[in-house]
């Protein structure tokens, strides 16, 4: 059984920073790419960022490029999302996702999801 637990959400002012964490338990010896998605009220869930198992390749939505950074520490089974220069448009519930495959590639088809963490940006 795989569990993803996000943490680090909260309230921040416009222009501020937050770092989200996502800890994985279960199948920790299996290669997995990791991603972050977000969902704002009344909107569909959207892709934010992803990282391959090795950490060598990262992907970002255009809306967060240059402001957000995804990283991972496989020894800790944890993936991070550093969010800088936050804007009110970034306010959403952020979800961590894991995609398991032989090469640890990100294919955009997650197998597991976390429960989400709220990010609120005040203007």
PDB file of C-alpha atoms in Angstrom:
ATOM      1  CA  UNK A   1       0.000   0.000   0.000  1.00  0.00           C
ATOM      2  CA  UNK A   2       1.370   3.394  -0.991  1.00  0.00           C
ATOM      3  CA  UNK A   3       0.615   6.509   0.991  1.00  0.00           C
ATOM      4  CA  UNK A   4       1.549  10.066   0.097  1.00  0.00           C
ATOM      5  CA  UNK A   5       1.365  12.679   2.821  1.00  0.00           C
ATOM      6  CA  UNK A   6       1.741  16.352   1.990  1.00  0.00           C
ATOM      7  CA  UNK A   7       2.721  19.056   4.434  1.00  0.00           C
ATOM      8  CA  UNK A   8       3.890  22.652   4.412  1.00  0.00           C
ATOM      9  CA  UNK A   9       0.800  24.419   3.196  1.00  0.00           C
ATOM     10  CA  UNK A  10      -0.499  27.519   4.894  1.00  0.00           C
ATOM     11  CA  UNK A  11      -1.206  31.222   4.604  1.00  0.00           C
ATOM     12  CA  UNK A  12       1.309  33.526   2.968  1.00  0.00           C
ATOM     13  CA  UNK A  13       1.238  37.059   1.624  1.00  0.00           C
ATOM     14  CA  UNK A  14       1.635  37.861  -2.046  1.00  0.00           C
ATOM     15  CA  UNK A  15       5.290  37.662  -2.943  1.00  0.00           C
ATOM     16  CA  UNK A  16       6.047  35.235  -0.150  1.00  0.00           C
ATOM     17  CA  UNK A  17       7.367  31.689  -0.203  1.00  0.00           C
ATOM     18  CA  UNK A  18       6.354  28.261   0.979  1.00  0.00           C
ATOM     19  CA  UNK A  19       7.917  24.837   0.708  1.00  0.00           C
ATOM     20  CA  UNK A  20       5.663  21.844   0.361  1.00  0.00           C
ATOM     21  CA  UNK A  21       6.811  18.351   1.231  1.00  0.00           C
ATOM     22  CA  UNK A  22       5.407  14.984   0.247  1.00  0.00           C
ATOM     23  CA  UNK A  23       6.501  11.871   2.103  1.00  0.00           C
ATOM     24  CA  UNK A  24       6.000   8.472   0.515  1.00  0.00           C
ATOM     25  CA  UNK A  25       5.489   5.223   2.381  1.00  0.00           C
ATOM     26  CA  UNK A  26       5.074   1.806   0.807  1.00  0.00           C
ATOM     27  CA  UNK A  27       6.889   0.478  -2.281  1.00  0.00           C
ATOM     28  CA  UNK A  28       9.791   2.734  -1.359  1.00  0.00           C
ATOM     29  CA  UNK A  29      12.237   0.515  -3.233  1.00  0.00           C
ATOM     30  CA  UNK A  30      10.338   0.946  -6.479  1.00  0.00           C
ATOM     31  CA  UNK A  31      11.234   3.622  -8.994  1.00  0.00           C
ATOM     32  CA  UNK A  32       8.660   6.357  -9.192  1.00  0.00           C
ATOM     33  CA  UNK A  33       8.389   9.748 -10.743  1.00  0.00           C
ATOM     34  CA  UNK A  34       6.674  12.347  -8.593  1.00  0.00           C
ATOM     35  CA  UNK A  35       4.458  15.251  -9.439  1.00  0.00           C
ATOM     36  CA  UNK A  36       2.552  18.130  -7.939  1.00  0.00           C
ATOM     37  CA  UNK A  37      -0.898  19.215  -9.023  1.00  0.00           C
ATOM     38  CA  UNK A  38      -3.243  21.862  -7.697  1.00  0.00           C
ATOM     39  CA  UNK A  39      -6.933  22.568  -7.687  1.00  0.00           C
ATOM     40  CA  UNK A  40      -8.510  25.925  -7.017  1.00  0.00           C
ATOM     41  CA  UNK A  41     -12.198  26.265  -6.078  1.00  0.00           C
ATOM     42  CA  UNK A  42     -14.418  25.838  -9.097  1.00  0.00           C
ATOM     43  CA  UNK A  43     -11.537  24.800 -11.325  1.00  0.00           C
ATOM     44  CA  UNK A  44     -10.184  21.517 -12.576  1.00  0.00           C
ATOM     45  CA  UNK A  45      -7.072  19.974 -11.130  1.00  0.00           C
ATOM     46  CA  UNK A  46      -4.021  21.153 -13.036  1.00  0.00           C
ATOM     47  CA  UNK A  47      -0.439  20.019 -13.382  1.00  0.00           C
ATOM     48  CA  UNK A  48       2.189  22.088 -11.578  1.00  0.00           C
ATOM     49  CA  UNK A  49       5.519  20.237 -11.684  1.00  0.00           C
ATOM     50  CA  UNK A  50       7.067  16.788 -11.928  1.00  0.00           C
ATOM     51  CA  UNK A  51      10.414  15.119 -11.443  1.00  0.00           C
ATOM     52  CA  UNK A  52      11.850  11.805 -12.588  1.00  0.00           C
ATOM     53  CA  UNK A  53      13.124   9.127 -10.232  1.00  0.00           C
ATOM     54  CA  UNK A  54      16.748  10.198 -10.698  1.00  0.00           C
ATOM     55  CA  UNK A  55      15.862  13.859 -10.335  1.00  0.00           C
ATOM     56  CA  UNK A  56      17.609  14.546 -13.609  1.00  0.00           C
ATOM     57  CA  UNK A  57      14.569  15.781 -15.477  1.00  0.00           C
ATOM     58  CA  UNK A  58      11.973  18.220 -14.213  1.00  0.00           C
ATOM     59  CA  UNK A  59       8.806  19.552 -15.771  1.00  0.00           C
ATOM     60  CA  UNK A  60       6.871  22.709 -14.971  1.00  0.00           C
ATOM     61  CA  UNK A  61       3.637  24.347 -15.953  1.00  0.00           C
ATOM     62  CA  UNK A  62       4.248  27.616 -17.751  1.00  0.00           C
ATOM     63  CA  UNK A  63       2.457  29.491 -14.993  1.00  0.00           C
ATOM     64  CA  UNK A  64       5.035  28.511 -12.369  1.00  0.00           C
ATOM     65  CA  UNK A  65       8.279  28.382 -14.358  1.00  0.00           C
ATOM     66  CA  UNK A  66      10.960  30.476 -12.744  1.00  0.00           C
ATOM     67  CA  UNK A  67       9.051  30.680  -9.453  1.00  0.00           C
ATOM     68  CA  UNK A  68       8.602  27.069  -8.340  1.00  0.00           C
ATOM     69  CA  UNK A  69      11.253  24.391  -7.983  1.00  0.00           C
ATOM     70  CA  UNK A  70      10.618  20.677  -7.561  1.00  0.00           C
ATOM     71  CA  UNK A  71      13.257  18.475  -5.965  1.00  0.00           C
ATOM     72  CA  UNK A  72      13.508  15.122  -4.235  1.00  0.00           C
ATOM     73  CA  UNK A  73      15.493  13.247  -1.636  1.00  0.00           C
ATOM     74  CA  UNK A  74      15.150   9.528  -2.338  1.00  0.00           C
ATOM     75  CA  UNK A  75      16.937   8.629   0.882  1.00  0.00           C
ATOM     76  CA  UNK A  76      14.078  10.311   2.735  1.00  0.00           C
ATOM     77  CA  UNK A  77      11.376   9.216   0.275  1.00  0.00           C
ATOM     78  CA  UNK A  78      10.346  12.835   0.058  1.00  0.00           C
ATOM     79  CA  UNK A  79       9.664  15.265  -2.756  1.00  0.00           C
ATOM     80  CA  UNK A  80       9.558  19.027  -2.308  1.00  0.00           C
ATOM     81  CA  UNK A  81       7.996  21.974  -4.035  1.00  0.00           C
ATOM     82  CA  UNK A  82       9.662  25.289  -3.284  1.00  0.00           C
ATOM     83  CA  UNK A  83       7.258  28.067  -4.189  1.00  0.00           C
ATOM     84  CA  UNK A  84       8.561  31.615  -4.424  1.00  0.00           C
ATOM     85  CA  UNK A  85       6.952  34.875  -5.488  1.00  0.00           C
ATOM     86  CA  UNK A  86       3.533  33.499  -4.695  1.00  0.00           C
ATOM     87  CA  UNK A  87       0.540  35.164  -6.276  1.00  0.00           C
ATOM     88  CA  UNK A  88      -3.155  35.018  -5.415  1.00  0.00           C
ATOM     89  CA  UNK A  89      -3.594  32.884  -8.543  1.00  0.00           C
ATOM     90  CA  UNK A  90      -1.455  30.195  -6.883  1.00  0.00           C
ATOM     91  CA  UNK A  91      -3.989  29.708  -4.125  1.00  0.00           C
ATOM     92  CA  UNK A  92      -5.284  26.136  -4.277  1.00  0.00           C
ATOM     93  CA  UNK A  93      -5.151  22.725  -2.701  1.00  0.00           C
ATOM     94  CA  UNK A  94      -1.859  21.166  -3.747  1.00  0.00           C
ATOM     95  CA  UNK A  95      -1.685  17.431  -4.333  1.00  0.00           C
ATOM     96  CA  UNK A  96       1.308  15.161  -4.530  1.00  0.00           C
ATOM     97  CA  UNK A  97       1.222  12.280  -7.015  1.00  0.00           C
ATOM     98  CA  UNK A  98       3.372   9.229  -7.673  1.00  0.00           C
ATOM     99  CA  UNK A  99       3.826   7.360 -10.937  1.00  0.00           C
ATOM    100  CA  UNK A 100       5.492   3.969 -10.782  1.00  0.00           C
ATOM    101  CA  UNK A 101       7.238   2.506 -13.816  1.00  0.00           C
ATOM    102  CA  UNK A 102      10.445   0.651 -14.586  1.00  0.00           C
ATOM    103  CA  UNK A 103      12.476   3.726 -15.540  1.00  0.00           C
ATOM    104  CA  UNK A 104      10.967   6.195 -13.103  1.00  0.00           C
ATOM    105  CA  UNK A 105       9.841   8.406 -15.950  1.00  0.00           C
ATOM    106  CA  UNK A 106       7.104  10.989 -15.719  1.00  0.00           C
ATOM    107  CA  UNK A 107       4.352  10.075 -18.170  1.00  0.00           C
ATOM    108  CA  UNK A 108       1.574  12.127 -16.649  1.00  0.00           C
ATOM    109  CA  UNK A 109      -0.449   9.152 -15.442  1.00  0.00           C
ATOM    110  CA  UNK A 110      -0.085   9.022 -11.649  1.00  0.00           C
ATOM    111  CA  UNK A 111      -0.937   5.863  -9.808  1.00  0.00           C
ATOM    112  CA  UNK A 112      -1.328   7.352  -6.334  1.00  0.00           C
ATOM    113  CA  UNK A 113      -2.402  10.681  -4.878  1.00  0.00           C
ATOM    114  CA  UNK A 114      -2.011  12.410  -1.571  1.00  0.00           C
ATOM    115  CA  UNK A 115      -4.822  14.028   0.352  1.00  0.00           C
ATOM    116  CA  UNK A 116      -3.744  17.563  -0.456  1.00  0.00           C
ATOM    117  CA  UNK A 117      -2.529  20.596   1.440  1.00  0.00           C
ATOM    118  CA  UNK A 118      -4.076  24.046   1.281  1.00  0.00           C
ATOM    119  CA  UNK A 119      -2.063  27.030   0.096  1.00  0.00           C
ATOM    120  CA  UNK A 120      -3.653  30.409   0.695  1.00  0.00           C
ATOM    121  CA  UNK A 121      -2.143  33.595  -0.706  1.00  0.00           C
ATOM    122  CA  UNK A 122      -3.407  36.893   0.633  1.00  0.00           C
ATOM    123  CA  UNK A 123      -3.243  39.994  -1.524  1.00  0.00           C
TER     124      UNK A 123
END
